[in-house]
């Protein structure tokens, strides 16, 4: 009962921030044929906590990739509140041809108390659907954020969700055995209080920039 009461309280009191404004696709200029980057997922891909996609996860990631001089064409395909099943059913058809896809999911599946086995099955089906649509595209699974670090969550709710988010991330990591699939756990140090937006639940621009830098280092080199 305490956990349910806390969950209802957090839902009622947490500010509802909008997704990022502006175009959900763009081009970072550079040399040669652009690398095609698609980022797919939940509210972090929708850019909640950022004014526009340029300062949200996808825009930050595209700029990090372009630091080597290569042009990057990017697309953000995200929906606030989406879980892995929603993304597979409703967002995968919106993804344009890409050289690499980053998948950022897990927070909503954690909140919904999805089992680790169920989450792993959902992610596997999502990756397979992406490849049926796009071909043998490289996939980076961004680690499920460690919810022990979310300032908006009181204890003991925070502890319950932290354990579940860790279990889902372990399940996601198992998919890295698939060819062309990489999993990068999120370093908890990225989630200090300065990384969060005003709702103390989603990243702010500084948090997105930090996260994008670590993800860029894990992306495969594209010739």
mmCIF file of N, CA and C in Angstrom, residues 131-209:
data_model
loop_
_atom_site.group_PDB
_atom_site.id
_atom_site.type_symbol
_atom_site.label_atom_id
_atom_site.label_comp_id
_atom_site.label_asym_id
_atom_site.label_seq_id
_atom_site.Cartn_x
_atom_site.Cartn_y
_atom_site.Cartn_z
ATOM 1 N N UNK A 131 15.223 -4.954 -38.253
ATOM 2 C CA UNK A 131 16.081 -5.509 -39.298
ATOM 3 C C UNK A 131 15.280 -6.034 -40.480
ATOM 4 N N UNK A 132 14.079 -6.488 -40.236
ATOM 5 C CA UNK A 132 13.226 -6.856 -41.364
ATOM 6 C C UNK A 132 12.901 -5.624 -42.200
ATOM 7 N N UNK A 133 12.787 -4.493 -41.530
ATOM 8 C CA UNK A 133 12.446 -3.253 -42.238
ATOM 9 C C UNK A 133 13.658 -2.597 -42.887
ATOM 10 N N UNK A 134 14.798 -2.600 -42.181
ATOM 11 C CA UNK A 134 15.951 -1.813 -42.595
ATOM 12 C C UNK A 134 17.117 -2.636 -43.137
ATOM 13 N N UNK A 135 17.071 -3.946 -42.987
ATOM 14 C CA UNK A 135 18.231 -4.758 -43.323
ATOM 15 C C UNK A 135 19.121 -4.942 -42.098
ATOM 16 N N UNK A 136 20.342 -5.441 -42.294
ATOM 17 C CA UNK A 136 21.220 -5.777 -41.163
ATOM 18 C C UNK A 136 21.844 -4.548 -40.501
ATOM 19 N N UNK A 137 21.010 -3.664 -40.003
ATOM 20 C CA UNK A 137 21.464 -2.406 -39.405
ATOM 21 C C UNK A 137 22.102 -2.668 -38.038
ATOM 22 N N UNK A 138 23.160 -1.904 -37.726
ATOM 23 C CA UNK A 138 23.748 -1.977 -36.393
ATOM 24 C C UNK A 138 22.808 -1.370 -35.363
ATOM 25 N N UNK A 139 22.732 -2.000 -34.197
ATOM 26 C CA UNK A 139 21.813 -1.557 -33.146
ATOM 27 C C UNK A 139 22.591 -1.361 -31.846
ATOM 28 N N UNK A 140 22.400 -0.224 -31.222
ATOM 29 C CA UNK A 140 22.945 0.050 -29.895
ATOM 30 C C UNK A 140 21.790 0.150 -28.915
ATOM 31 N N UNK A 141 21.777 -0.726 -27.926
ATOM 32 C CA UNK A 141 20.776 -0.674 -26.864
ATOM 33 C C UNK A 141 21.324 0.185 -25.731
ATOM 34 N N UNK A 142 20.745 1.359 -25.545
ATOM 35 C CA UNK A 142 21.140 2.205 -24.422
ATOM 36 C C UNK A 142 20.652 1.554 -23.129
ATOM 37 N N UNK A 143 21.493 1.518 -22.126
ATOM 38 C CA UNK A 143 21.121 0.871 -20.871
ATOM 39 C C UNK A 143 19.914 1.512 -20.215
ATOM 40 N N UNK A 144 19.137 0.695 -19.531
ATOM 41 C CA UNK A 144 17.996 1.219 -18.765
ATOM 42 C C UNK A 144 18.551 2.123 -17.665
ATOM 43 N N UNK A 145 18.100 3.358 -17.578
ATOM 44 C CA UNK A 145 18.634 4.248 -16.545
ATOM 45 C C UNK A 145 18.438 3.678 -15.142
ATOM 46 N N UNK A 146 19.460 3.755 -14.301
ATOM 47 C CA UNK A 146 19.324 3.256 -12.926
ATOM 48 C C UNK A 146 18.407 4.175 -12.119
ATOM 49 N N UNK A 147 17.221 3.697 -11.810
ATOM 50 C CA UNK A 147 16.212 4.560 -11.207
ATOM 51 C C UNK A 147 16.489 4.850 -9.736
ATOM 52 N N UNK A 148 17.520 4.250 -9.183
ATOM 53 C CA UNK A 148 17.971 4.623 -7.844
ATOM 54 C C UNK A 148 18.463 6.061 -7.804
ATOM 55 N N UNK A 149 18.747 6.641 -8.976
ATOM 56 C CA UNK A 149 19.322 7.985 -9.049
ATOM 57 C C UNK A 149 18.294 9.058 -9.382
ATOM 58 N N UNK A 150 17.005 8.688 -9.495
ATOM 59 C CA UNK A 150 15.994 9.663 -9.898
ATOM 60 C C UNK A 150 15.530 10.464 -8.677
ATOM 61 N N UNK A 151 15.817 11.773 -8.646
ATOM 62 C CA UNK A 151 15.461 12.567 -7.458
ATOM 63 C C UNK A 151 13.965 12.643 -7.182
ATOM 64 N N UNK A 152 13.128 12.495 -8.214
ATOM 65 C CA UNK A 152 11.683 12.627 -8.023
ATOM 66 C C UNK A 152 11.081 11.454 -7.255
ATOM 67 N N UNK A 153 11.819 10.358 -7.123
ATOM 68 C CA UNK A 153 11.251 9.146 -6.528
ATOM 69 C C UNK A 153 11.588 9.049 -5.047
ATOM 70 N N UNK A 154 10.591 8.967 -4.194
ATOM 71 C CA UNK A 154 10.837 8.784 -2.756
ATOM 72 C C UNK A 154 11.105 7.303 -2.449
ATOM 73 N N UNK A 155 11.667 7.060 -1.300
ATOM 74 C CA UNK A 155 11.820 5.681 -0.816
ATOM 75 C C UNK A 155 10.586 5.314 -0.002
ATOM 76 N N UNK A 156 10.147 4.041 -0.082
ATOM 77 C CA UNK A 156 10.780 2.863 -0.705
ATOM 78 C C UNK A 156 10.452 2.655 -2.179
ATOM 79 N N UNK A 157 9.614 3.517 -2.781
ATOM 80 C CA UNK A 157 9.298 3.353 -4.202
ATOM 81 C C UNK A 157 10.577 3.354 -5.037
ATOM 82 N N UNK A 158 11.488 4.239 -4.719
ATOM 83 C CA UNK A 158 12.737 4.318 -5.471
ATOM 84 C C UNK A 158 13.488 2.992 -5.431
ATOM 85 N N UNK A 159 13.528 2.353 -4.288
ATOM 86 C CA UNK A 159 14.261 1.095 -4.161
ATOM 87 C C UNK A 159 13.615 -0.017 -4.986
ATOM 88 N N UNK A 160 12.294 -0.058 -4.988
ATOM 89 C CA UNK A 160 11.582 -1.074 -5.769
ATOM 90 C C UNK A 160 11.863 -0.886 -7.260
ATOM 91 N N UNK A 161 11.757 0.343 -7.746
ATOM 92 C CA UNK A 161 11.975 0.604 -9.166
ATOM 93 C C UNK A 161 13.445 0.460 -9.539
ATOM 94 N N UNK A 162 14.340 0.760 -8.614
ATOM 95 C CA UNK A 162 15.769 0.582 -8.886
ATOM 96 C C UNK A 162 16.093 -0.882 -9.128
ATOM 97 N N UNK A 163 15.533 -1.753 -8.292
ATOM 98 C CA UNK A 163 15.778 -3.185 -8.471
ATOM 99 C C UNK A 163 15.208 -3.672 -9.792
ATOM 100 N N UNK A 164 14.020 -3.179 -10.148
ATOM 101 C CA UNK A 164 13.404 -3.626 -11.397
ATOM 102 C C UNK A 164 14.179 -3.084 -12.607
ATOM 103 N N UNK A 165 14.608 -1.832 -12.565
ATOM 104 C CA UNK A 165 15.352 -1.274 -13.696
ATOM 105 C C UNK A 165 16.668 -2.016 -13.902
ATOM 106 N N UNK A 166 17.322 -2.413 -12.815
ATOM 107 C CA UNK A 166 18.558 -3.178 -12.931
ATOM 108 C C UNK A 166 18.300 -4.540 -13.566
ATOM 109 N N UNK A 167 17.193 -5.185 -13.190
ATOM 110 C CA UNK A 167 16.857 -6.483 -13.763
ATOM 111 C C UNK A 167 16.560 -6.372 -15.254
ATOM 112 N N UNK A 168 15.851 -5.336 -15.653
ATOM 113 C CA UNK A 168 15.550 -5.154 -17.068
ATOM 114 C C UNK A 168 16.813 -4.851 -17.865
ATOM 115 N N UNK A 169 17.724 -4.102 -17.273
ATOM 116 C CA UNK A 169 18.961 -3.802 -17.980
ATOM 117 C C UNK A 169 19.804 -5.063 -18.177
ATOM 118 N N UNK A 170 19.834 -5.925 -17.176
ATOM 119 C CA UNK A 170 20.541 -7.196 -17.325
ATOM 120 C C UNK A 170 19.919 -8.023 -18.445
ATOM 121 N N UNK A 171 18.598 -8.006 -18.526
ATOM 122 C CA UNK A 171 17.913 -8.728 -19.602
ATOM 123 C C UNK A 171 18.274 -8.147 -20.966
ATOM 124 N N UNK A 172 18.332 -6.825 -21.066
ATOM 125 C CA UNK A 172 18.694 -6.190 -22.331
ATOM 126 C C UNK A 172 20.125 -6.531 -22.729
ATOM 127 N N UNK A 173 21.022 -6.593 -21.751
ATOM 128 C CA UNK A 173 22.433 -6.879 -22.033
ATOM 129 C C UNK A 173 22.606 -8.245 -22.683
ATOM 130 N N UNK A 174 21.706 -9.179 -22.384
ATOM 131 C CA UNK A 174 21.810 -10.522 -22.967
ATOM 132 C C UNK A 174 21.673 -10.493 -24.484
ATOM 133 N N UNK A 175 21.012 -9.466 -25.027
ATOM 134 C CA UNK A 175 20.827 -9.386 -26.478
ATOM 135 C C UNK A 175 22.099 -8.986 -27.209
ATOM 136 N N UNK A 176 23.117 -8.550 -26.476
ATOM 137 C CA UNK A 176 24.388 -8.204 -27.113
ATOM 138 C C UNK A 176 25.085 -9.433 -27.690
ATOM 139 N N UNK A 177 24.569 -10.619 -27.406
ATOM 140 C CA UNK A 177 25.107 -11.830 -28.043
ATOM 141 C C UNK A 177 24.717 -11.902 -29.514
ATOM 142 N N UNK A 178 23.719 -11.126 -29.918
ATOM 143 C CA UNK A 178 23.308 -11.112 -31.319
ATOM 144 C C UNK A 178 24.329 -10.355 -32.160
ATOM 145 N N UNK A 179 24.629 -10.821 -33.369
ATOM 146 C CA UNK A 179 25.559 -10.091 -34.238
ATOM 147 C C UNK A 179 25.067 -8.670 -34.506
ATOM 148 N N UNK A 180 25.969 -7.710 -34.378
ATOM 149 C CA UNK A 180 25.623 -6.335 -34.696
ATOM 150 C C UNK A 180 24.826 -5.604 -33.652
ATOM 151 N N UNK A 181 24.634 -6.218 -32.482
ATOM 152 C CA UNK A 181 23.902 -5.569 -31.398
ATOM 153 C C UNK A 181 24.864 -5.292 -30.246
ATOM 154 N N UNK A 182 24.877 -4.064 -29.784
ATOM 155 C CA UNK A 182 25.710 -3.632 -28.659
ATOM 156 C C UNK A 182 24.817 -3.127 -27.546
ATOM 157 N N UNK A 183 25.201 -3.391 -26.326
ATOM 158 C CA UNK A 183 24.484 -2.860 -25.160
ATOM 159 C C UNK A 183 25.457 -2.022 -24.350
ATOM 160 N N UNK A 184 25.029 -0.826 -23.968
ATOM 161 C CA UNK A 184 25.867 0.041 -23.144
ATOM 162 C C UNK A 184 25.122 0.408 -21.874
ATOM 163 N N UNK A 185 25.507 -0.167 -20.724
ATOM 164 C CA UNK A 185 24.843 0.220 -19.477
ATOM 165 C C UNK A 185 25.095 1.693 -19.181
ATOM 166 N N UNK A 186 24.124 2.324 -18.553
ATOM 167 C CA UNK A 186 24.289 3.729 -18.201
ATOM 168 C C UNK A 186 25.093 3.849 -16.918
ATOM 169 N N UNK A 187 26.126 4.660 -16.971
ATOM 170 C CA UNK A 187 26.937 4.932 -15.782
ATOM 171 C C UNK A 187 26.094 5.756 -14.803
ATOM 172 N N UNK A 188 25.867 5.260 -13.583
ATOM 173 C CA UNK A 188 25.061 6.033 -12.618
ATOM 174 C C UNK A 188 25.613 7.428 -12.361
ATOM 175 N N UNK A 189 26.922 7.604 -12.560
ATOM 176 C CA UNK A 189 27.519 8.928 -12.322
ATOM 177 C C UNK A 189 26.970 9.986 -13.274
ATOM 178 N N UNK A 190 26.398 9.564 -14.410
ATOM 179 C CA UNK A 190 25.799 10.527 -15.332
ATOM 180 C C UNK A 190 24.571 11.199 -14.733
ATOM 181 N N UNK A 191 23.961 10.538 -13.739
ATOM 182 C CA UNK A 191 22.679 11.014 -13.207
ATOM 183 C C UNK A 191 22.860 11.738 -11.877
ATOM 184 N N UNK A 192 23.729 12.740 -11.862
ATOM 185 C CA UNK A 192 23.776 13.589 -10.675
ATOM 186 C C UNK A 192 22.645 14.614 -10.774
ATOM 187 N N UNK A 193 22.311 15.315 -9.693
ATOM 188 C CA UNK A 193 21.151 16.216 -9.736
ATOM 189 C C UNK A 193 21.183 17.249 -10.854
ATOM 190 N N UNK A 194 22.383 17.681 -11.268
ATOM 191 C CA UNK A 194 22.483 18.691 -12.319
ATOM 192 C C UNK A 194 22.077 18.157 -13.683
ATOM 193 N N UNK A 195 21.986 16.839 -13.822
ATOM 194 C CA UNK A 195 21.641 16.249 -15.113
ATOM 195 C C UNK A 195 20.153 16.295 -15.395
ATOM 196 N N UNK A 196 19.338 16.578 -14.386
ATOM 197 C CA UNK A 196 17.892 16.430 -14.534
ATOM 198 C C UNK A 196 17.205 17.745 -14.898
ATOM 199 N N UNK A 197 16.067 17.590 -15.577
ATOM 200 C CA UNK A 197 15.204 18.729 -15.875
ATOM 201 C C UNK A 197 14.437 19.137 -14.619
ATOM 202 N N UNK A 198 13.563 20.116 -14.763
ATOM 203 C CA UNK A 198 12.857 20.660 -13.599
ATOM 204 C C UNK A 198 11.900 19.663 -12.958
ATOM 205 N N UNK A 199 11.515 18.613 -13.694
ATOM 206 C CA UNK A 199 10.639 17.610 -13.094
ATOM 207 C C UNK A 199 11.394 16.599 -12.235
ATOM 208 N N UNK A 200 12.720 16.681 -12.246
ATOM 209 C CA UNK A 200 13.594 15.793 -11.478
ATOM 210 C C UNK A 200 13.391 14.319 -11.850
ATOM 211 N N UNK A 201 12.930 14.103 -13.080
ATOM 212 C CA UNK A 201 12.693 12.742 -13.562
ATOM 213 C C UNK A 201 13.330 12.507 -14.937
ATOM 214 N N UNK A 202 13.241 13.503 -15.812
ATOM 215 C CA UNK A 202 13.832 13.411 -17.144
ATOM 216 C C UNK A 202 15.155 14.181 -17.206
ATOM 217 N N UNK A 203 16.014 13.849 -18.164
ATOM 218 C CA UNK A 203 17.242 14.639 -18.333
ATOM 219 C C UNK A 203 16.924 16.057 -18.779
ATOM 220 N N UNK A 204 17.780 16.970 -18.387
ATOM 221 C CA UNK A 204 17.794 18.295 -18.975
ATOM 222 C C UNK A 204 18.855 18.319 -20.065
ATOM 223 N N UNK A 205 19.076 19.473 -20.707
ATOM 224 C CA UNK A 205 20.073 19.542 -21.783
ATOM 225 C C UNK A 205 21.460 19.040 -21.371
ATOM 226 N N UNK A 206 21.892 19.356 -20.152
ATOM 227 C CA UNK A 206 23.206 18.888 -19.713
ATOM 228 C C UNK A 206 23.233 17.365 -19.587
ATOM 229 N N UNK A 207 22.142 16.800 -19.101
ATOM 230 C CA UNK A 207 22.061 15.351 -18.985
ATOM 231 C C UNK A 207 22.060 14.671 -20.338
ATOM 232 N N UNK A 208 21.332 15.222 -21.286
ATOM 233 C CA UNK A 208 21.324 14.656 -22.631
ATOM 234 C C UNK A 208 22.715 14.728 -23.261
ATOM 235 N N UNK A 209 23.405 15.835 -23.086
ATOM 236 C CA UNK A 209 24.735 15.985 -23.681
ATOM 237 C C UNK A 209 25.709 14.954 -23.116
#
